[in-house]
Short mmCIF file of C-alpha atoms in Angstrom, two decimals:
data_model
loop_
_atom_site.label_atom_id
_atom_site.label_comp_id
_atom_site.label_asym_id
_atom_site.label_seq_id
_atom_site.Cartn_x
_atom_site.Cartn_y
_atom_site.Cartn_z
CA UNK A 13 74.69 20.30 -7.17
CA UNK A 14 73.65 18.26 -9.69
CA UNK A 15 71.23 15.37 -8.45
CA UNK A 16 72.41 12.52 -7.13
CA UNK A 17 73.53 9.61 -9.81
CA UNK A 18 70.32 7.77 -11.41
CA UNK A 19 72.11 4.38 -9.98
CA UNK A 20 72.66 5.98 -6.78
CA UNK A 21 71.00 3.41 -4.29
CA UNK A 22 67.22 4.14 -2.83
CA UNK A 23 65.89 3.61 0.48
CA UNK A 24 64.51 0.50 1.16
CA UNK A 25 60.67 1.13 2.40
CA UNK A 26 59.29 0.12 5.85
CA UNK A 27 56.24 0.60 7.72
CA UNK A 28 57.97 3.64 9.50
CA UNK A 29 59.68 5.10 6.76
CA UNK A 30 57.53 4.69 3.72
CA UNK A 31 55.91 8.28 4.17
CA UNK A 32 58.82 10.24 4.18
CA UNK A 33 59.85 8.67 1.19
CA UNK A 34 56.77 8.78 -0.54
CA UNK A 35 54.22 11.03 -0.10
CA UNK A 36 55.75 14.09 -1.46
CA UNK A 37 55.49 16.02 1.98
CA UNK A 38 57.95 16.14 5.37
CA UNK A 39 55.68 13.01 6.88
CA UNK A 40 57.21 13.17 10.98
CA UNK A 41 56.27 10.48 12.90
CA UNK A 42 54.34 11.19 15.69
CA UNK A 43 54.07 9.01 18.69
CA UNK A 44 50.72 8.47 19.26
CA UNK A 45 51.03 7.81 23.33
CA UNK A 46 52.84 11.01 23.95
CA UNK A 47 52.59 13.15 20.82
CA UNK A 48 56.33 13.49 20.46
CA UNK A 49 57.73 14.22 16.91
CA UNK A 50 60.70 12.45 16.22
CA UNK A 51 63.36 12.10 12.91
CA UNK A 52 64.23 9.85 11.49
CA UNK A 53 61.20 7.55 11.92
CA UNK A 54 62.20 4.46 14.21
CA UNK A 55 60.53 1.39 16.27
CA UNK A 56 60.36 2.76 19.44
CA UNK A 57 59.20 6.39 20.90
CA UNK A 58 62.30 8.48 22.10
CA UNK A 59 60.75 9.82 24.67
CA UNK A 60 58.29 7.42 25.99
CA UNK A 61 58.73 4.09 24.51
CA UNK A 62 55.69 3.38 23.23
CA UNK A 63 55.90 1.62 19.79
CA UNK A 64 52.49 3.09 17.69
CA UNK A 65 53.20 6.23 15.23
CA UNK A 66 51.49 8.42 12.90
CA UNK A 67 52.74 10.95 10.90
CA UNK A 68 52.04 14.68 10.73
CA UNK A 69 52.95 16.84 7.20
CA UNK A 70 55.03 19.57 8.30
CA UNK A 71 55.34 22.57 6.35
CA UNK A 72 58.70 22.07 3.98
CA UNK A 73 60.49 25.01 5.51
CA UNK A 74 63.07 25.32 7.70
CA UNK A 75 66.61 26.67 8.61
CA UNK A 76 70.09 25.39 8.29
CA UNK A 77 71.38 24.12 11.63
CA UNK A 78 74.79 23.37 10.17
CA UNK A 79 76.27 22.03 7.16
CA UNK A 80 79.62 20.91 5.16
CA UNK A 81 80.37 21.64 1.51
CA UNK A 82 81.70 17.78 0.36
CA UNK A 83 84.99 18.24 -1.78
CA UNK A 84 85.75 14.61 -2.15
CA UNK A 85 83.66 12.13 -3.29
CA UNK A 86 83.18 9.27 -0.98
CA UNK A 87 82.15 7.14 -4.03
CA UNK A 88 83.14 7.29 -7.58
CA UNK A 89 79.67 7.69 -8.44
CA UNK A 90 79.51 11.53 -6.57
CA UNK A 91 82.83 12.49 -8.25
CA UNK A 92 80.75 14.86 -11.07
CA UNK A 93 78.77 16.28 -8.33
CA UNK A 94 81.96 17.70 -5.76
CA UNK A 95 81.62 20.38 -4.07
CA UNK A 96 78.26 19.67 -2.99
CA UNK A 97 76.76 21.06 0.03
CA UNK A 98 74.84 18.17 3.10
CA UNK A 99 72.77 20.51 5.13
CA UNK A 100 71.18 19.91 8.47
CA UNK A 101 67.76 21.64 8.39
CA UNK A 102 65.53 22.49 11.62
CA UNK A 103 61.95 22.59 10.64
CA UNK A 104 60.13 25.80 11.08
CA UNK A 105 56.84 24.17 12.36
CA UNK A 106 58.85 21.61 14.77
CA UNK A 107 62.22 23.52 14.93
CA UNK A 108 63.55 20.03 17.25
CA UNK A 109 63.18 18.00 14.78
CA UNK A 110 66.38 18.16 11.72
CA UNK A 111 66.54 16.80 8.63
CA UNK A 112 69.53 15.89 6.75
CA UNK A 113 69.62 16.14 2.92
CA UNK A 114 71.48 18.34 0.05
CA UNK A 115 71.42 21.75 -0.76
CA UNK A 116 70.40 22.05 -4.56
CA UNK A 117 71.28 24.53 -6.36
CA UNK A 118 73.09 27.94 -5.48
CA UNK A 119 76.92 28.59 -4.60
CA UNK A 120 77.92 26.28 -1.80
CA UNK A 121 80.29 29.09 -0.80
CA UNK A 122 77.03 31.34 -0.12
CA UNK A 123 75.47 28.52 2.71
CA UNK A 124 74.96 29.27 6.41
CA UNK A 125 73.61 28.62 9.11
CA UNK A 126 70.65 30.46 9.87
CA UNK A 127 69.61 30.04 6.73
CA UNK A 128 65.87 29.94 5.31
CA UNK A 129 65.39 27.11 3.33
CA UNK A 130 62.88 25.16 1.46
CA UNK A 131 62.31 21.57 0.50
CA UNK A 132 62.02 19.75 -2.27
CA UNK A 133 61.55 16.52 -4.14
CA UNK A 134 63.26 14.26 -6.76
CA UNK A 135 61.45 12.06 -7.92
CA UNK A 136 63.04 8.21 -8.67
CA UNK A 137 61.26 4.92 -9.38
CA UNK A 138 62.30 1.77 -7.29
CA UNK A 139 63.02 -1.39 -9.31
CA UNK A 140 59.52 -2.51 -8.08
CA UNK A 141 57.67 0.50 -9.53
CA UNK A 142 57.01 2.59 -6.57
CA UNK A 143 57.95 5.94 -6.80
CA UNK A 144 60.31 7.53 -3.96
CA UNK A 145 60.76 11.12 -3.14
CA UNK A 146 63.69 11.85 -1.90
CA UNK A 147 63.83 15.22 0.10
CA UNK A 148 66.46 17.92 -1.22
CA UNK A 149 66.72 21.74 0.27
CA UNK A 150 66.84 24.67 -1.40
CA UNK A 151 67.60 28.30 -0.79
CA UNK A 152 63.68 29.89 0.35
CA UNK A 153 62.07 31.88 -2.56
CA UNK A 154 64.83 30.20 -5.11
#
């Protein structure tokens, strides 16, 4: 797939998000009452309810879970990018925690589940000048 439009929309950074999006590595939160690892980053503990967080750098490798090959575009601005594939990745390091993001590169016909994949980055700058990394998958060893 090719990436995603250069207009396409970014993330808006908070407290809880802003190291996933820019530190260049799979930043989890981490609940720091209970230890519990949790995607995406939110307020409030899943499993405890406690409300304080770090983050842990998991190693950007995983599986696919599931996916879907996309072969309409939802907006106009996707329509030079169809088929593209949306995987749903289970980290190797913390396989209870999945990612969503897109498959780049390689046949969308030749996805699976089961499969080893790898992440990485694309780089775009925010109209403020911070740089966001936005995490992509591909095949392992592509």
């Amino acid at each position: 797939m090719p990436p995603l439009p250069q207009d396409w929309a970014l993330p808006q950074l908070t407290p809880f998000n802003e190291a996933w999006f820019t530190s260049g590595t799979l930043a989890v939160q981490r609940c720091t009452a209970c230890a519990t690892l949790q995607h995406p980053p939110e307020e409030i503990c899943h499993a405890c309810g406690a409300m304080t967080f770090d983050h842990v750098a998991l190693a950007p490798r995983g599986t696919v879970y599931s996916y879907t090959v996309v072969h309409y575009p939802a907006n106009p601005a996707l329509a030079d990018a169809v088929p593209y594939t949306v995987v749903l990745v289970s980290l190797d390091e913390a396989p209870e925690v999945r990612v969503v993001g897109n498959l780049v590169g390689g046949d969308p016909g030749e996805v699976h589940i089961g499969m080893p994949v790898e992440a990485t980055w694309e780089e775009r700058t925010a109209e403020d000048g911070t740089r966001i990394l936005l995490p992509q998958w591909r095949r392992a060893g592509s």
